[in-house]
């Protein structure tokens, strides 16, 4: 997933490029490397091994810091196994470690029509946010949230509905759940509940009543205060959905 830039993005691109270069130069390739075996053997796939600099992993992820700076066998052998993770998703994490960012949603003047490709890309980023939560990497989480919002903007659609909700619940990341709640409250039409009910896709309503209760309460508060005004919350400040050191999730 790559992000194209236009002429107006030159200054920003230059700044980001410098930042990425400085980030990569701050790590010595003479440092020890770790083999991370991702995925498990199934009928259609086999585990994939990633070789990653140890200090990149331990400086970014509390999970890897504990795993590789302790008496665990992983620290002694230099091998970490993540059987429940998908190689495609971990590949995004490695991209982030070496480049300081992940890239998604090519910038175009005409927004694309919401389609299956957009939904798949959002699902990939949702899984990446779940991985960031597992690895306890705040920086990767924030980068994935930004890419997810860029993708929503690119495909001119947010991420909601029965299948989307199930994906969110599976990830189980509080800031992501909050973002999707805001999608419902601030960008859904008044008929979203009726449409989903008529399609028979509200099974998740009975499974996660607190999620929809929060949406209802926030919607009523919004109406009581005069309705939607100005920019949407994720347009005003993405930090609402980011993680920062010392700030409770």
PDB file of C-alpha atoms in Angstrom:
ATOM      1  CA  UNK A   1       0.000   0.000   0.000  1.00  0.00           C
ATOM      2  CA  UNK A   2       1.671   3.223  -1.146  1.00  0.00           C
ATOM      3  CA  UNK A   3       0.731   6.843  -0.927  1.00  0.00           C
ATOM      4  CA  UNK A   4       1.274   8.997  -3.988  1.00  0.00           C
ATOM      5  CA  UNK A   5       2.051  12.671  -3.612  1.00  0.00           C
ATOM      6  CA  UNK A   6       1.155  15.687  -5.675  1.00  0.00           C
ATOM      7  CA  UNK A   7       3.115  18.908  -6.215  1.00  0.00           C
ATOM      8  CA  UNK A   8       1.450  20.565  -3.234  1.00  0.00           C
ATOM      9  CA  UNK A   9       2.757  17.823  -0.964  1.00  0.00           C
ATOM     10  CA  UNK A  10       6.455  18.454  -1.709  1.00  0.00           C
ATOM     11  CA  UNK A  11       7.261  20.253   1.546  1.00  0.00           C
ATOM     12  CA  UNK A  12       5.416  17.744   3.677  1.00  0.00           C
ATOM     13  CA  UNK A  13       6.963  14.828   1.771  1.00  0.00           C
ATOM     14  CA  UNK A  14      10.445  16.278   2.219  1.00  0.00           C
ATOM     15  CA  UNK A  15       9.878  16.648   5.949  1.00  0.00           C
ATOM     16  CA  UNK A  16       8.575  13.109   6.306  1.00  0.00           C
ATOM     17  CA  UNK A  17      11.396  11.739   4.159  1.00  0.00           C
ATOM     18  CA  UNK A  18      13.986  13.440   6.369  1.00  0.00           C
ATOM     19  CA  UNK A  19      12.294  12.114   9.469  1.00  0.00           C
ATOM     20  CA  UNK A  20      12.266   8.569   8.101  1.00  0.00           C
ATOM     21  CA  UNK A  21      15.905   8.787   7.046  1.00  0.00           C
ATOM     22  CA  UNK A  22      16.967  10.035  10.473  1.00  0.00           C
ATOM     23  CA  UNK A  23      14.951   7.291  12.114  1.00  0.00           C
ATOM     24  CA  UNK A  24      16.610   4.550  10.083  1.00  0.00           C
ATOM     25  CA  UNK A  25      20.083   6.022  10.557  1.00  0.00           C
ATOM     26  CA  UNK A  26      19.676   5.995  14.332  1.00  0.00           C
ATOM     27  CA  UNK A  27      19.828   2.183  14.312  1.00  0.00           C
ATOM     28  CA  UNK A  28      23.034   0.329  13.581  1.00  0.00           C
ATOM     29  CA  UNK A  29      22.783  -2.655  11.265  1.00  0.00           C
ATOM     30  CA  UNK A  30      25.667  -4.177  13.217  1.00  0.00           C
ATOM     31  CA  UNK A  31      23.323  -4.792  16.131  1.00  0.00           C
ATOM     32  CA  UNK A  32      21.899  -8.289  16.746  1.00  0.00           C
ATOM     33  CA  UNK A  33      18.946  -9.410  14.657  1.00  0.00           C
ATOM     34  CA  UNK A  34      15.954 -11.475  15.729  1.00  0.00           C
ATOM     35  CA  UNK A  35      14.011 -14.012  13.712  1.00  0.00           C
ATOM     36  CA  UNK A  36      10.262 -13.532  14.089  1.00  0.00           C
ATOM     37  CA  UNK A  37       8.263 -16.516  12.825  1.00  0.00           C
ATOM     38  CA  UNK A  38       4.772 -15.296  11.937  1.00  0.00           C
ATOM     39  CA  UNK A  39       1.707 -17.403  11.179  1.00  0.00           C
ATOM     40  CA  UNK A  40       1.104 -21.125  11.407  1.00  0.00           C
ATOM     41  CA  UNK A  41       1.013 -24.091   9.096  1.00  0.00           C
ATOM     42  CA  UNK A  42      -2.375 -24.562   7.479  1.00  0.00           C
ATOM     43  CA  UNK A  43      -3.622 -26.093   4.267  1.00  0.00           C
ATOM     44  CA  UNK A  44      -3.000 -22.925   2.268  1.00  0.00           C
ATOM     45  CA  UNK A  45      -0.226 -21.136   4.120  1.00  0.00           C
ATOM     46  CA  UNK A  46       3.040 -21.606   5.962  1.00  0.00           C
ATOM     47  CA  UNK A  47       4.750 -19.466   8.615  1.00  0.00           C
ATOM     48  CA  UNK A  48       6.921 -16.643   7.313  1.00  0.00           C
ATOM     49  CA  UNK A  49      10.168 -15.641   8.986  1.00  0.00           C
ATOM     50  CA  UNK A  50      11.100 -11.966   9.349  1.00  0.00           C
ATOM     51  CA  UNK A  51      14.644 -10.988  10.316  1.00  0.00           C
ATOM     52  CA  UNK A  52      14.487  -7.711  12.243  1.00  0.00           C
ATOM     53  CA  UNK A  53      17.059  -5.715  14.202  1.00  0.00           C
ATOM     54  CA  UNK A  54      16.558  -6.428  17.889  1.00  0.00           C
ATOM     55  CA  UNK A  55      16.922  -2.823  18.998  1.00  0.00           C
ATOM     56  CA  UNK A  56      14.199  -1.763  16.561  1.00  0.00           C
ATOM     57  CA  UNK A  57      11.808  -4.222  18.169  1.00  0.00           C
ATOM     58  CA  UNK A  58      12.707  -3.571  21.800  1.00  0.00           C
ATOM     59  CA  UNK A  59      12.731   0.228  21.494  1.00  0.00           C
ATOM     60  CA  UNK A  60       9.238   0.292  19.973  1.00  0.00           C
ATOM     61  CA  UNK A  61       7.311  -2.590  21.542  1.00  0.00           C
ATOM     62  CA  UNK A  62       6.868  -3.366  25.228  1.00  0.00           C
ATOM     63  CA  UNK A  63       6.035  -6.944  24.208  1.00  0.00           C
ATOM     64  CA  UNK A  64       9.369  -7.429  22.450  1.00  0.00           C
ATOM     65  CA  UNK A  65      11.194  -5.519  25.173  1.00  0.00           C
ATOM     66  CA  UNK A  66      10.002  -7.999  27.802  1.00  0.00           C
ATOM     67  CA  UNK A  67      10.474 -10.978  25.506  1.00  0.00           C
ATOM     68  CA  UNK A  68      14.012 -10.172  24.364  1.00  0.00           C
ATOM     69  CA  UNK A  69      15.486  -8.501  27.433  1.00  0.00           C
ATOM     70  CA  UNK A  70      14.810 -11.251  29.929  1.00  0.00           C
ATOM     71  CA  UNK A  71      15.599 -14.873  30.713  1.00  0.00           C
ATOM     72  CA  UNK A  72      12.979 -16.159  28.280  1.00  0.00           C
ATOM     73  CA  UNK A  73      14.179 -18.705  25.732  1.00  0.00           C
ATOM     74  CA  UNK A  74      13.306 -16.222  22.982  1.00  0.00           C
ATOM     75  CA  UNK A  75      15.979 -13.868  24.300  1.00  0.00           C
ATOM     76  CA  UNK A  76      18.626 -16.588  24.399  1.00  0.00           C
ATOM     77  CA  UNK A  77      17.784 -18.104  21.017  1.00  0.00           C
ATOM     78  CA  UNK A  78      16.891 -14.907  19.164  1.00  0.00           C
ATOM     79  CA  UNK A  79      13.688 -16.461  17.823  1.00  0.00           C
ATOM     80  CA  UNK A  80      10.142 -15.259  18.549  1.00  0.00           C
ATOM     81  CA  UNK A  81       7.051 -17.095  17.315  1.00  0.00           C
ATOM     82  CA  UNK A  82       3.761 -15.308  16.634  1.00  0.00           C
ATOM     83  CA  UNK A  83       1.509 -18.113  15.329  1.00  0.00           C
ATOM     84  CA  UNK A  84      -1.735 -16.144  15.678  1.00  0.00           C
ATOM     85  CA  UNK A  85      -0.504 -13.190  13.630  1.00  0.00           C
ATOM     86  CA  UNK A  86      -0.893 -12.931   9.854  1.00  0.00           C
ATOM     87  CA  UNK A  87       2.363 -12.391   7.895  1.00  0.00           C
ATOM     88  CA  UNK A  88       0.687  -9.676   5.791  1.00  0.00           C
ATOM     89  CA  UNK A  89      -0.098  -7.706   8.944  1.00  0.00           C
ATOM     90  CA  UNK A  90       3.323  -8.155  10.534  1.00  0.00           C
ATOM     91  CA  UNK A  91       4.853  -6.989   7.254  1.00  0.00           C
ATOM     92  CA  UNK A  92       3.145  -3.629   7.854  1.00  0.00           C
ATOM     93  CA  UNK A  93       4.760  -3.480  11.284  1.00  0.00           C
ATOM     94  CA  UNK A  94       8.221  -4.149   9.826  1.00  0.00           C
ATOM     95  CA  UNK A  95       7.568  -1.426   7.242  1.00  0.00           C
ATOM     96  CA  UNK A  96       6.725   0.926  10.086  1.00  0.00           C
ATOM     97  CA  UNK A  97       9.858   0.019  12.063  1.00  0.00           C
ATOM     98  CA  UNK A  98      12.215   0.773   9.184  1.00  0.00           C
ATOM     99  CA  UNK A  99      10.395   3.740   7.633  1.00  0.00           C
ATOM    100  CA  UNK A 100       8.736   5.402  10.615  1.00  0.00           C
ATOM    101  CA  UNK A 101       5.304   5.234   8.974  1.00  0.00           C
ATOM    102  CA  UNK A 102       2.984   3.064   6.920  1.00  0.00           C
ATOM    103  CA  UNK A 103       1.490   4.222   3.674  1.00  0.00           C
ATOM    104  CA  UNK A 104      -2.077   3.838   2.520  1.00  0.00           C
ATOM    105  CA  UNK A 105      -4.843   5.499   0.507  1.00  0.00           C
ATOM    106  CA  UNK A 106      -3.240   7.168  -2.549  1.00  0.00           C
ATOM    107  CA  UNK A 107      -4.087  10.853  -2.711  1.00  0.00           C
ATOM    108  CA  UNK A 108      -6.323  11.648  -5.675  1.00  0.00           C
ATOM    109  CA  UNK A 109      -8.515  14.626  -6.490  1.00  0.00           C
ATOM    110  CA  UNK A 110     -11.623  12.530  -7.111  1.00  0.00           C
ATOM    111  CA  UNK A 111     -12.633  10.282  -4.242  1.00  0.00           C
ATOM    112  CA  UNK A 112     -13.227   6.671  -5.180  1.00  0.00           C
ATOM    113  CA  UNK A 113     -16.593   5.018  -4.822  1.00  0.00           C
ATOM    114  CA  UNK A 114     -16.802   2.774  -1.728  1.00  0.00           C
ATOM    115  CA  UNK A 115     -16.023  -0.749  -2.905  1.00  0.00           C
ATOM    116  CA  UNK A 116     -14.704  -4.145  -1.867  1.00  0.00           C
ATOM    117  CA  UNK A 117     -11.069  -3.073  -2.249  1.00  0.00           C
ATOM    118  CA  UNK A 118     -11.630  -0.241   0.192  1.00  0.00           C
ATOM    119  CA  UNK A 119     -13.307  -2.561   2.683  1.00  0.00           C
ATOM    120  CA  UNK A 120     -10.437  -5.064   2.449  1.00  0.00           C
ATOM    121  CA  UNK A 121      -7.843  -2.345   2.962  1.00  0.00           C
ATOM    122  CA  UNK A 122      -9.694  -1.075   6.022  1.00  0.00           C
ATOM    123  CA  UNK A 123      -9.893  -4.630   7.394  1.00  0.00           C
ATOM    124  CA  UNK A 124      -6.130  -4.995   6.944  1.00  0.00           C
ATOM    125  CA  UNK A 125      -5.551  -1.779   8.877  1.00  0.00           C
ATOM    126  CA  UNK A 126      -7.996  -2.875  11.594  1.00  0.00           C
ATOM    127  CA  UNK A 127      -5.953  -6.054  12.024  1.00  0.00           C
ATOM    128  CA  UNK A 128      -2.790  -3.932  12.166  1.00  0.00           C
ATOM    129  CA  UNK A 129      -4.313  -1.823  14.952  1.00  0.00           C
ATOM    130  CA  UNK A 130      -5.069  -5.060  16.792  1.00  0.00           C
ATOM    131  CA  UNK A 131      -1.445  -6.136  16.350  1.00  0.00           C
ATOM    132  CA  UNK A 132      -0.247  -2.781  17.699  1.00  0.00           C
ATOM    133  CA  UNK A 133      -2.365  -3.401  20.783  1.00  0.00           C
ATOM    134  CA  UNK A 134      -0.884  -6.885  21.247  1.00  0.00           C
ATOM    135  CA  UNK A 135       2.680  -5.655  20.761  1.00  0.00           C
ATOM    136  CA  UNK A 136       2.026  -2.599  22.950  1.00  0.00           C
ATOM    137  CA  UNK A 137       3.400  -0.213  20.354  1.00  0.00           C
ATOM    138  CA  UNK A 138       1.837   3.231  20.727  1.00  0.00           C
ATOM    139  CA  UNK A 139       3.667   4.645  17.709  1.00  0.00           C
ATOM    140  CA  UNK A 140       2.506   1.832  15.408  1.00  0.00           C
ATOM    141  CA  UNK A 141      -1.036   2.222  16.738  1.00  0.00           C
ATOM    142  CA  UNK A 142      -1.043   5.934  15.913  1.00  0.00           C
ATOM    143  CA  UNK A 143       0.360   5.343  12.435  1.00  0.00           C
ATOM    144  CA  UNK A 144      -2.298   2.693  11.731  1.00  0.00           C
ATOM    145  CA  UNK A 145      -5.090   4.974  12.955  1.00  0.00           C
ATOM    146  CA  UNK A 146      -3.869   7.703  10.606  1.00  0.00           C
ATOM    147  CA  UNK A 147      -3.686   5.280   7.669  1.00  0.00           C
ATOM    148  CA  UNK A 148      -7.164   3.970   8.507  1.00  0.00           C
ATOM    149  CA  UNK A 149      -8.650   7.473   8.520  1.00  0.00           C
ATOM    150  CA  UNK A 150      -6.830   8.295   5.271  1.00  0.00           C
ATOM    151  CA  UNK A 151      -8.335   5.158   3.740  1.00  0.00           C
ATOM    152  CA  UNK A 152     -11.829   6.120   4.899  1.00  0.00           C
ATOM    153  CA  UNK A 153     -11.347   9.536   3.327  1.00  0.00           C
ATOM    154  CA  UNK A 154      -9.952   8.076   0.111  1.00  0.00           C
ATOM    155  CA  UNK A 155     -12.905   5.751  -0.388  1.00  0.00           C
ATOM    156  CA  UNK A 156     -15.361   8.395   0.811  1.00  0.00           C
ATOM    157  CA  UNK A 157     -16.840   6.092   3.456  1.00  0.00           C
ATOM    158  CA  UNK A 158     -16.407   5.334   7.131  1.00  0.00           C
ATOM    159  CA  UNK A 159     -16.389   1.823   8.592  1.00  0.00           C
ATOM    160  CA  UNK A 160     -19.660   0.635  10.056  1.00  0.00           C
ATOM    161  CA  UNK A 161     -22.348  -1.999   9.640  1.00  0.00           C
ATOM    162  CA  UNK A 162     -22.621  -5.553  10.912  1.00  0.00           C
ATOM    163  CA  UNK A 163     -19.488  -7.007   9.287  1.00  0.00           C
ATOM    164  CA  UNK A 164     -17.456  -3.928  10.162  1.00  0.00           C
ATOM    165  CA  UNK A 165     -18.653  -3.989  13.762  1.00  0.00           C
ATOM    166  CA  UNK A 166     -17.693  -7.649  14.162  1.00  0.00           C
ATOM    167  CA  UNK A 167     -14.191  -6.810  12.950  1.00  0.00           C
ATOM    168  CA  UNK A 168     -13.949  -3.983  15.454  1.00  0.00           C
ATOM    169  CA  UNK A 169     -15.165  -6.157  18.330  1.00  0.00           C
ATOM    170  CA  UNK A 170     -12.624  -8.842  17.411  1.00  0.00           C
ATOM    171  CA  UNK A 171      -9.774  -6.317  17.532  1.00  0.00           C
ATOM    172  CA  UNK A 172     -11.041  -5.107  20.912  1.00  0.00           C
ATOM    173  CA  UNK A 173      -9.033  -1.866  20.935  1.00  0.00           C
ATOM    174  CA  UNK A 174     -10.820   0.856  22.988  1.00  0.00           C
ATOM    175  CA  UNK A 175      -9.668   3.848  20.914  1.00  0.00           C
ATOM    176  CA  UNK A 176     -10.725   2.087  17.703  1.00  0.00           C
ATOM    177  CA  UNK A 177     -14.132   1.257  19.155  1.00  0.00           C
ATOM    178  CA  UNK A 178     -14.480   4.923  20.144  1.00  0.00           C
ATOM    179  CA  UNK A 179     -13.655   5.994  16.581  1.00  0.00           C
ATOM    180  CA  UNK A 180     -16.319   3.720  15.073  1.00  0.00           C
ATOM    181  CA  UNK A 181     -18.853   4.923  17.648  1.00  0.00           C
ATOM    182  CA  UNK A 182     -18.109   8.440  16.422  1.00  0.00           C
ATOM    183  CA  UNK A 183     -18.609   7.286  12.830  1.00  0.00           C
ATOM    184  CA  UNK A 184     -22.136   6.229  13.779  1.00  0.00           C
ATOM    185  CA  UNK A 185     -22.902   9.356  15.789  1.00  0.00           C
ATOM    186  CA  UNK A 186     -21.459  11.990  13.466  1.00  0.00           C
ATOM    187  CA  UNK A 187     -21.633  10.578   9.940  1.00  0.00           C
ATOM    188  CA  UNK A 188     -24.510   8.073   9.817  1.00  0.00           C
ATOM    189  CA  UNK A 189     -27.874   8.894   8.311  1.00  0.00           C
ATOM    190  CA  UNK A 190     -30.919   8.775  10.552  1.00  0.00           C
ATOM    191  CA  UNK A 191     -32.067   5.559   8.887  1.00  0.00           C
ATOM    192  CA  UNK A 192     -28.973   3.409   9.549  1.00  0.00           C
ATOM    193  CA  UNK A 193     -30.675   1.400  12.297  1.00  0.00           C
ATOM    194  CA  UNK A 194     -33.771   0.685  10.197  1.00  0.00           C
ATOM    195  CA  UNK A 195     -31.682  -0.325   7.191  1.00  0.00           C
ATOM    196  CA  UNK A 196     -29.553  -2.732   9.219  1.00  0.00           C
ATOM    197  CA  UNK A 197     -32.636  -4.126  10.950  1.00  0.00           C
ATOM    198  CA  UNK A 198     -34.379  -4.768   7.633  1.00  0.00           C
ATOM    199  CA  UNK A 199     -31.298  -6.574   6.341  1.00  0.00           C
ATOM    200  CA  UNK A 200     -31.346  -8.816   9.395  1.00  0.00           C
ATOM    201  CA  UNK A 201     -27.772  -7.898  10.280  1.00  0.00           C
ATOM    202  CA  UNK A 202     -28.256  -6.580  13.792  1.00  0.00           C
ATOM    203  CA  UNK A 203     -27.171  -9.773  15.525  1.00  0.00           C
ATOM    204  CA  UNK A 204     -24.214  -7.850  16.912  1.00  0.00           C
ATOM    205  CA  UNK A 205     -26.693  -5.563  18.687  1.00  0.00           C
ATOM    206  CA  UNK A 206     -27.635  -8.342  21.095  1.00  0.00           C
ATOM    207  CA  UNK A 207     -24.006  -9.460  21.450  1.00  0.00           C
ATOM    208  CA  UNK A 208     -22.567  -6.016  22.229  1.00  0.00           C
ATOM    209  CA  UNK A 209     -25.428  -3.913  23.638  1.00  0.00           C
ATOM    210  CA  UNK A 210     -23.076  -1.495  25.418  1.00  0.00           C
ATOM    211  CA  UNK A 211     -21.594  -0.414  22.072  1.00  0.00           C
ATOM    212  CA  UNK A 212     -24.958   0.582  20.604  1.00  0.00           C
ATOM    213  CA  UNK A 213     -26.111   2.017  23.932  1.00  0.00           C
ATOM    214  CA  UNK A 214     -23.149   4.392  23.891  1.00  0.00           C
ATOM    215  CA  UNK A 215     -23.990   5.394  20.309  1.00  0.00           C
ATOM    216  CA  UNK A 216     -27.595   6.135  21.280  1.00  0.00           C
ATOM    217  CA  UNK A 217     -26.586   8.191  24.331  1.00  0.00           C
ATOM    218  CA  UNK A 218     -24.031  10.217  22.363  1.00  0.00           C
ATOM    219  CA  UNK A 219     -26.523  10.797  19.535  1.00  0.00           C
ATOM    220  CA  UNK A 220     -29.140  12.120  21.958  1.00  0.00           C
ATOM    221  CA  UNK A 221     -26.587  14.427  23.578  1.00  0.00           C
ATOM    222  CA  UNK A 222     -25.568  15.699  20.162  1.00  0.00           C
ATOM    223  CA  UNK A 223     -29.177  16.425  19.220  1.00  0.00           C
ATOM    224  CA  UNK A 224     -29.767  18.126  22.554  1.00  0.00           C
ATOM    225  CA  UNK A 225     -26.816  20.428  21.940  1.00  0.00           C
ATOM    226  CA  UNK A 226     -28.044  21.476  18.501  1.00  0.00           C
ATOM    227  CA  UNK A 227     -26.851  18.674  16.222  1.00  0.00           C
ATOM    228  CA  UNK A 228     -23.769  18.279  14.075  1.00  0.00           C
ATOM    229  CA  UNK A 229     -21.765  21.435  13.616  1.00  0.00           C
ATOM    230  CA  UNK A 230     -18.386  22.171  12.045  1.00  0.00           C
ATOM    231  CA  UNK A 231     -15.711  19.586  11.445  1.00  0.00           C
ATOM    232  CA  UNK A 232     -16.079  15.959  12.431  1.00  0.00           C
ATOM    233  CA  UNK A 233     -14.125  14.865  15.534  1.00  0.00           C
ATOM    234  CA  UNK A 234     -11.550  12.839  13.564  1.00  0.00           C
ATOM    235  CA  UNK A 235     -11.035  15.797  11.217  1.00  0.00           C
ATOM    236  CA  UNK A 236     -10.548  18.237  14.086  1.00  0.00           C
ATOM    237  CA  UNK A 237      -8.001  16.197  16.003  1.00  0.00           C
ATOM    238  CA  UNK A 238      -6.897  12.633  15.337  1.00  0.00           C
ATOM    239  CA  UNK A 239      -5.176  12.573  18.702  1.00  0.00           C
ATOM    240  CA  UNK A 240      -8.554  11.646  20.217  1.00  0.00           C
ATOM    241  CA  UNK A 241      -7.875   8.154  18.878  1.00  0.00           C
ATOM    242  CA  UNK A 242      -4.104   8.041  19.358  1.00  0.00           C
ATOM    243  CA  UNK A 243      -2.117   6.680  22.257  1.00  0.00           C
ATOM    244  CA  UNK A 244       0.370   8.825  24.119  1.00  0.00           C
ATOM    245  CA  UNK A 245       2.813   7.966  26.866  1.00  0.00           C
ATOM    246  CA  UNK A 246       1.293   8.547  30.300  1.00  0.00           C
ATOM    247  CA  UNK A 247      -2.243   9.021  28.956  1.00  0.00           C
ATOM    248  CA  UNK A 248      -4.719   6.268  29.973  1.00  0.00           C
ATOM    249  CA  UNK A 249      -6.298   4.319  27.100  1.00  0.00           C
TER     250      UNK A 249
END
